[in-house]
Amino acid sequence: MLMRSLATYVPACAPDTRGEVILELFQNAPDLTLVPVVDDAGGAVGLIEREMFFVRIAGKFGHALFAGRPVSLLMDARPMVVEASVALADFMSDTLSVRPSEVQNGFIVTENGTYSGVGSILDLVRAAHALAQDSADTLRQVTEQLQVANDRISRDKLFIDTVVENIPSAVIVMSAQDRQLALVNRAAEKILGLARADMLGKEVDEIFPAEDGMARLVRGDGVHDSGRENEQTIRDKDGNERHCVTRQTGIADETGAARWSLCVIEDVTGYRQAQARIERMAHCDALTGLANRSLFGLVLARMCAPGGSGTLLSIDLDYFKAVNDVYGHAMGDHLLRLVAQRLRGVSRDGELVARLGGDEFAIIWPSAAAPDELARRANGIVEALSQPYVIDGQHVVIGACVGSARFPVDAARADTLLQYADMALYRAKNRGRNRFQAFTPELYDELQGRVRKERELRDAIATGGLLLHFQPMYRAADNAICGCEALVRWRHPQRGLVAPDEFIGLAEECGAIHELGEWVLRAACREAAAWPPYMNLAVNVSPVQFRDPKLALRIASILAETGLPAQRLEIEITENVLMNNDSANKKILAALSAMGCSVVLDDFGVGYSSLGYLGSFNFQKIKIDRSFISDLSTKRARGIIQAIAGLARSMDIPTTAEGVETAEQLCWLREVGCVEVQGFFLARPGPVDMVHALLKQS
C-alpha cells in the first residue's frame, strides 16, 4: 500500500489568503480538518489544522488579530510532506521511530513535488486497522485451506504436514471426543511457550491451569459460533502481554459427526502496539505526556453536547519566557514537564489535563463547579504552580494565571466556552501575576467595548482622525528651545481629544501600532522639516514596531520622502526594546545610528536593568523618568538623579529631564548637569501652531 492511497484531495489556499476566508471554509465544512497552503508552483509550504486554527483565532481576541491577516501567520510553516510513491509501511516506520511528533498535525502528499492531497493521523489509524483486517483475512483463508486439505489428508498427508508446520499462524487440532491435542505446529509452540512433545496426546487442562490465559486461548473461550474470530489478551511464559486473534472451526468425519476441533491463532501484538502508538501520538503531547490539543478539542466538544455540563480552566504560565531566555530551552522543557506533574497532582479522576502548546495548559472538569469550589480549586492550582522548582540544582520560580468558564452556565457552545475562559485568563494577567479570574458577563461587555475601540481606532488612522501635538524641549543652560517631542492625539467624535495613554496599549495589542507609528513619524517629520536646523524632532517608537525587520528601511524612506535630515530625528525607545529579541533589535538600532538618527533611551531609571543597557548600546541621549522629577523633594529621588547625571557625563551622554513643573526643579536640574529639560513649567504640549509661535518668540 502506497501513501497515494491515503491522500484526500482538499482545495489548497495561497499563503496570502486571509484568515477569515479559512474561518468561513471550516464553518461551512464541519468535516474539513486540514487545509494545505501551496505556492504558485504547487509546492507545499504550510498546513492549517482545524482545532489549532479555531483555538488561535478564538483565544485572546484571535479573530480580531488574525481574521484580516494572511494565513501564513496561522499555518504550520514546516508541515510533514511525503511523496505519494512512498510505501505506507516505510512511512509509518519512519514516523513512529524517528519523527513521531511531526505527524500529529497531519501531513501533505505530493506527486513529483506538487501537492496532490492531505492525510491525518486518523488516516494512519484506519490504515493500521486495515492491516489488522488484512491479517484476519489471511487467517480465514488459511483456515479454509486447512479444511479443504483435511478432506484429502489420507492421500496427501506429507504435503499437509509441511504446509501446517510452516504456516506463520499457530495451528492446534484437538480431538472432538477426548479433547486431546492431536496436532501442534511450530508457530503454536512459539506462542504457547512449550514443545509439542509436552502437549500432544494431553488435554488442555493437563497442560495449563484452568484459568490460565493460554488455556482459554486454546479452548476458544469466548467463541460462540464456529468460524467466528475472537481477540484475547494473554501473558506469555515471560510475563509479556500478547494480543491474539483465535478462530475455532469444527471438522466433521465422513458421517457428519464432529471429529476434530481446529484452532488457528494469530499473534497481532505488533499490529496492536503500532495502533496504540499511533493513537497515543494522535492524543498525547510528546513533551509532557498530557492530552494534546486534538484530544482536548474532542473532550471539550463531548462535554458541551446537549445535556452536558462542565468547567474549563485556561492556564498560562508567568515568566516562562524568561526561563527559556536565561537558562535555555532544555531547562524550559524540563520545567514544562514538572508543571505537568503538578497539574496531574491537583486534578481528580475523570478530569482532563491538556497542554495546548508552549506554556498554555487547560483542565476540563466534568461538572459545572459552584463559584466557591471553583475559586478554591483554581487558586490552589495557582499556588501549586507558583512554588519553586529545582532543576539541575537551580531554583526556578514562575507563576500562573487561570481563567475559567462553565458550561452551560456561561456559554452554550464549546468554542464560546473556550473564548470566555481565555477572556477571563486575559483579565487575570492584566490584573497582575498569580491570579485567578472567573468569566462574568461584564468581561464580555468589556471585550465588545475593546473591539469597538479597535475598529474606531483603525478608522481614525485610515480617515485622518489623528492629530499631532508637540512637547517643546529646552536647553537647561539658557532655556532656549532646541526641539520638540511628537505626541499623537485621537480626535474621537464623542470623547473629544483622547490622550495616547488611553489607546497606545490597544494599538499594540491589536497590531494597529505599525500603521499608527508610521503615520506619526511621517506627519511629524513633514512638520519638522520646515523648522530651523537647530530644532530636533523626538518620536517614540513602540517595542512592538521593532518586530518589523524592515523598520529601519521604513524610517529611512520617510526621511527621504519628507526631506528631514536624519541628524535631526531622535528615536525614543524603552528598555523593553532590548529585552525582547535583543539581537535583532540591536541590529535595527545600529542601522538607525548608521543613517544618522539619534537613539534615545526613554524612561531611564525605572526599568529592570537600565544601567546594563547603557553598556550594550551607544545611546545618543537618555531621558530621566518624570517620576523622579515629581518626587524631587525626597533625598532618594535627588540621589538617583545625581547618580544618573554623573554617570551620563562620564560616558559623554547628554540627559533630558522630563516632567519639570516648577522653577525650583529647573534650577536644581541645571545645577546637577541635565543638558535638556521639558515639562509644563516651560511649555505644555500643543498643536503645531504653538511651535511656530514659540519659534517666532525665540
PDB file of N, CA and C in Angstrom, residues 23-54:
ATOM      1  N   LEU A  23     -11.636  30.655   8.037  1.00  0.00           N
ATOM      2  CA  LEU A  23     -12.675  30.504   9.054  1.00  0.00           C
ATOM      3  C   LEU A  23     -14.010  30.144   8.406  1.00  0.00           C
ATOM      4  N   GLU A  24     -14.375  30.861   7.336  1.00  0.00           N
ATOM      5  CA  GLU A  24     -15.634  30.569   6.642  1.00  0.00           C
ATOM      6  C   GLU A  24     -15.599  29.173   6.019  1.00  0.00           C
ATOM      7  N   LEU A  25     -14.440  28.783   5.497  1.00  0.00           N
ATOM      8  CA  LEU A  25     -14.302  27.460   4.900  1.00  0.00           C
ATOM      9  C   LEU A  25     -14.537  26.367   5.931  1.00  0.00           C
ATOM     10  N   PHE A  26     -13.941  26.505   7.130  1.00  0.00           N
ATOM     11  CA  PHE A  26     -14.124  25.498   8.175  1.00  0.00           C
ATOM     12  C   PHE A  26     -15.572  25.494   8.675  1.00  0.00           C
ATOM     13  N   GLN A  27     -16.186  26.682   8.786  1.00  0.00           N
ATOM     14  CA  GLN A  27     -17.560  26.753   9.281  1.00  0.00           C
ATOM     15  C   GLN A  27     -18.545  26.108   8.314  1.00  0.00           C
ATOM     16  N   ASN A  28     -18.284  26.219   7.031  1.00  0.00           N
ATOM     17  CA  ASN A  28     -19.184  25.654   6.023  1.00  0.00           C
ATOM     18  C   ASN A  28     -18.923  24.172   5.786  1.00  0.00           C
ATOM     19  N   ALA A  29     -17.800  23.669   6.247  1.00  0.00           N
ATOM     20  CA  ALA A  29     -17.467  22.258   6.031  1.00  0.00           C
ATOM     21  C   ALA A  29     -17.086  21.640   7.368  1.00  0.00           C
ATOM     22  N   PRO A  30     -18.054  21.185   8.166  1.00  0.00           N
ATOM     23  CA  PRO A  30     -17.765  20.672   9.510  1.00  0.00           C
ATOM     24  C   PRO A  30     -16.789  19.498   9.521  1.00  0.00           C
ATOM     25  N   ASP A  31     -16.737  18.716   8.420  1.00  0.00           N
ATOM     26  CA  ASP A  31     -15.865  17.552   8.403  1.00  0.00           C
ATOM     27  C   ASP A  31     -14.457  17.886   7.914  1.00  0.00           C
ATOM     28  N   LEU A  32     -14.234  19.110   7.489  1.00  0.00           N
ATOM     29  CA  LEU A  32     -12.925  19.509   6.985  1.00  0.00           C
ATOM     30  C   LEU A  32     -11.976  19.737   8.161  1.00  0.00           C
ATOM     31  N   THR A  33     -10.854  19.008   8.175  1.00  0.00           N
ATOM     32  CA  THR A  33      -9.900  19.119   9.290  1.00  0.00           C
ATOM     33  C   THR A  33      -8.568  19.721   8.886  1.00  0.00           C
ATOM     34  N   LEU A  34      -8.206  19.644   7.597  1.00  0.00           N
ATOM     35  CA  LEU A  34      -6.911  20.138   7.161  1.00  0.00           C
ATOM     36  C   LEU A  34      -7.057  20.967   5.893  1.00  0.00           C
ATOM     37  N   VAL A  35      -6.331  22.073   5.814  1.00  0.00           N
ATOM     38  CA  VAL A  35      -6.294  22.884   4.594  1.00  0.00           C
ATOM     39  C   VAL A  35      -4.828  23.114   4.254  1.00  0.00           C
ATOM     40  N   PRO A  36      -4.370  22.629   3.066  1.00  0.00           N
ATOM     41  CA  PRO A  36      -2.978  22.848   2.677  1.00  0.00           C
ATOM     42  C   PRO A  36      -2.761  24.251   2.145  1.00  0.00           C
ATOM     43  N   VAL A  37      -1.532  24.714   2.295  1.00  0.00           N
ATOM     44  CA  VAL A  37      -1.132  26.013   1.747  1.00  0.00           C
ATOM     45  C   VAL A  37      -0.012  25.754   0.746  1.00  0.00           C
ATOM     46  N   VAL A  38      -0.203  26.198  -0.521  1.00  0.00           N
ATOM     47  CA  VAL A  38       0.778  25.932  -1.567  1.00  0.00           C
ATOM     48  C   VAL A  38       1.187  27.239  -2.228  1.00  0.00           C
ATOM     49  N   ASP A  39       2.393  27.215  -2.812  1.00  0.00           N
ATOM     50  CA  ASP A  39       2.868  28.395  -3.537  1.00  0.00           C
ATOM     51  C   ASP A  39       2.389  28.357  -4.982  1.00  0.00           C
ATOM     52  N   ASP A  40       2.818  29.324  -5.777  1.00  0.00           N
ATOM     53  CA  ASP A  40       2.349  29.422  -7.163  1.00  0.00           C
ATOM     54  C   ASP A  40       2.725  28.200  -7.985  1.00  0.00           C
ATOM     55  N   ALA A  41       3.800  27.502  -7.629  1.00  0.00           N
ATOM     56  CA  ALA A  41       4.236  26.334  -8.382  1.00  0.00           C
ATOM     57  C   ALA A  41       3.590  25.055  -7.892  1.00  0.00           C
ATOM     58  N   GLY A  42       2.703  25.151  -6.907  1.00  0.00           N
ATOM     59  CA  GLY A  42       2.041  23.962  -6.388  1.00  0.00           C
ATOM     60  C   GLY A  42       2.818  23.257  -5.303  1.00  0.00           C
ATOM     61  N   GLY A  43       3.925  23.844  -4.871  1.00  0.00           N
ATOM     62  CA  GLY A  43       4.706  23.233  -3.800  1.00  0.00           C
ATOM     63  C   GLY A  43       4.075  23.496  -2.442  1.00  0.00           C
ATOM     64  N   ALA A  44       4.130  22.503  -1.561  1.00  0.00           N
ATOM     65  CA  ALA A  44       3.535  22.632  -0.228  1.00  0.00           C
ATOM     66  C   ALA A  44       4.410  23.505   0.657  1.00  0.00           C
ATOM     67  N   VAL A  45       3.819  24.560   1.248  1.00  0.00           N
ATOM     68  CA  VAL A  45       4.570  25.466   2.119  1.00  0.00           C
ATOM     69  C   VAL A  45       3.971  25.566   3.511  1.00  0.00           C
ATOM     70  N   GLY A  46       2.795  24.999   3.732  1.00  0.00           N
ATOM     71  CA  GLY A  46       2.183  25.102   5.060  1.00  0.00           C
ATOM     72  C   GLY A  46       0.944  24.240   5.166  1.00  0.00           C
ATOM     73  N   LEU A  47       0.479  24.085   6.390  1.00  0.00           N
ATOM     74  CA  LEU A  47      -0.695  23.261   6.663  1.00  0.00           C
ATOM     75  C   LEU A  47      -1.473  23.889   7.811  1.00  0.00           C
ATOM     76  N   ILE A  48      -2.807  24.000   7.658  1.00  0.00           N
ATOM     77  CA  ILE A  48      -3.677  24.572   8.685  1.00  0.00           C
ATOM     78  C   ILE A  48      -4.537  23.444   9.251  1.00  0.00           C
ATOM     79  N   GLU A  49      -4.433  23.220  10.567  1.00  0.00           N
ATOM     80  CA  GLU A  49      -5.205  22.171  11.226  1.00  0.00           C
ATOM     81  C   GLU A  49      -6.399  22.800  11.930  1.00  0.00           C
ATOM     82  N   ARG A  50      -7.576  22.236  11.778  1.00  0.00           N
ATOM     83  CA  ARG A  50      -8.839  22.842  12.201  1.00  0.00           C
ATOM     84  C   ARG A  50      -8.847  23.248  13.664  1.00  0.00           C
ATOM     85  N   GLU A  51      -8.561  22.294  14.571  1.00  0.00           N
ATOM     86  CA  GLU A  51      -8.682  22.579  16.002  1.00  0.00           C
ATOM     87  C   GLU A  51      -7.716  23.692  16.408  1.00  0.00           C
ATOM     88  N   MET A  52      -6.470  23.594  15.947  1.00  0.00           N
ATOM     89  CA  MET A  52      -5.486  24.610  16.308  1.00  0.00           C
ATOM     90  C   MET A  52      -5.883  25.967  15.743  1.00  0.00           C
ATOM     91  N   PHE A  53      -6.450  25.961  14.525  1.00  0.00           N
ATOM     92  CA  PHE A  53      -6.882  27.221  13.907  1.00  0.00           C
ATOM     93  C   PHE A  53      -7.961  27.879  14.736  1.00  0.00           C
ATOM     94  N   PHE A  54      -9.003  27.110  15.173  1.00  0.00           N
ATOM     95  CA  PHE A  54     -10.091  27.698  15.938  1.00  0.00           C
ATOM     96  C   PHE A  54      -9.610  28.209  17.290  1.00  0.00           C
TER      97      PHE A  54
END
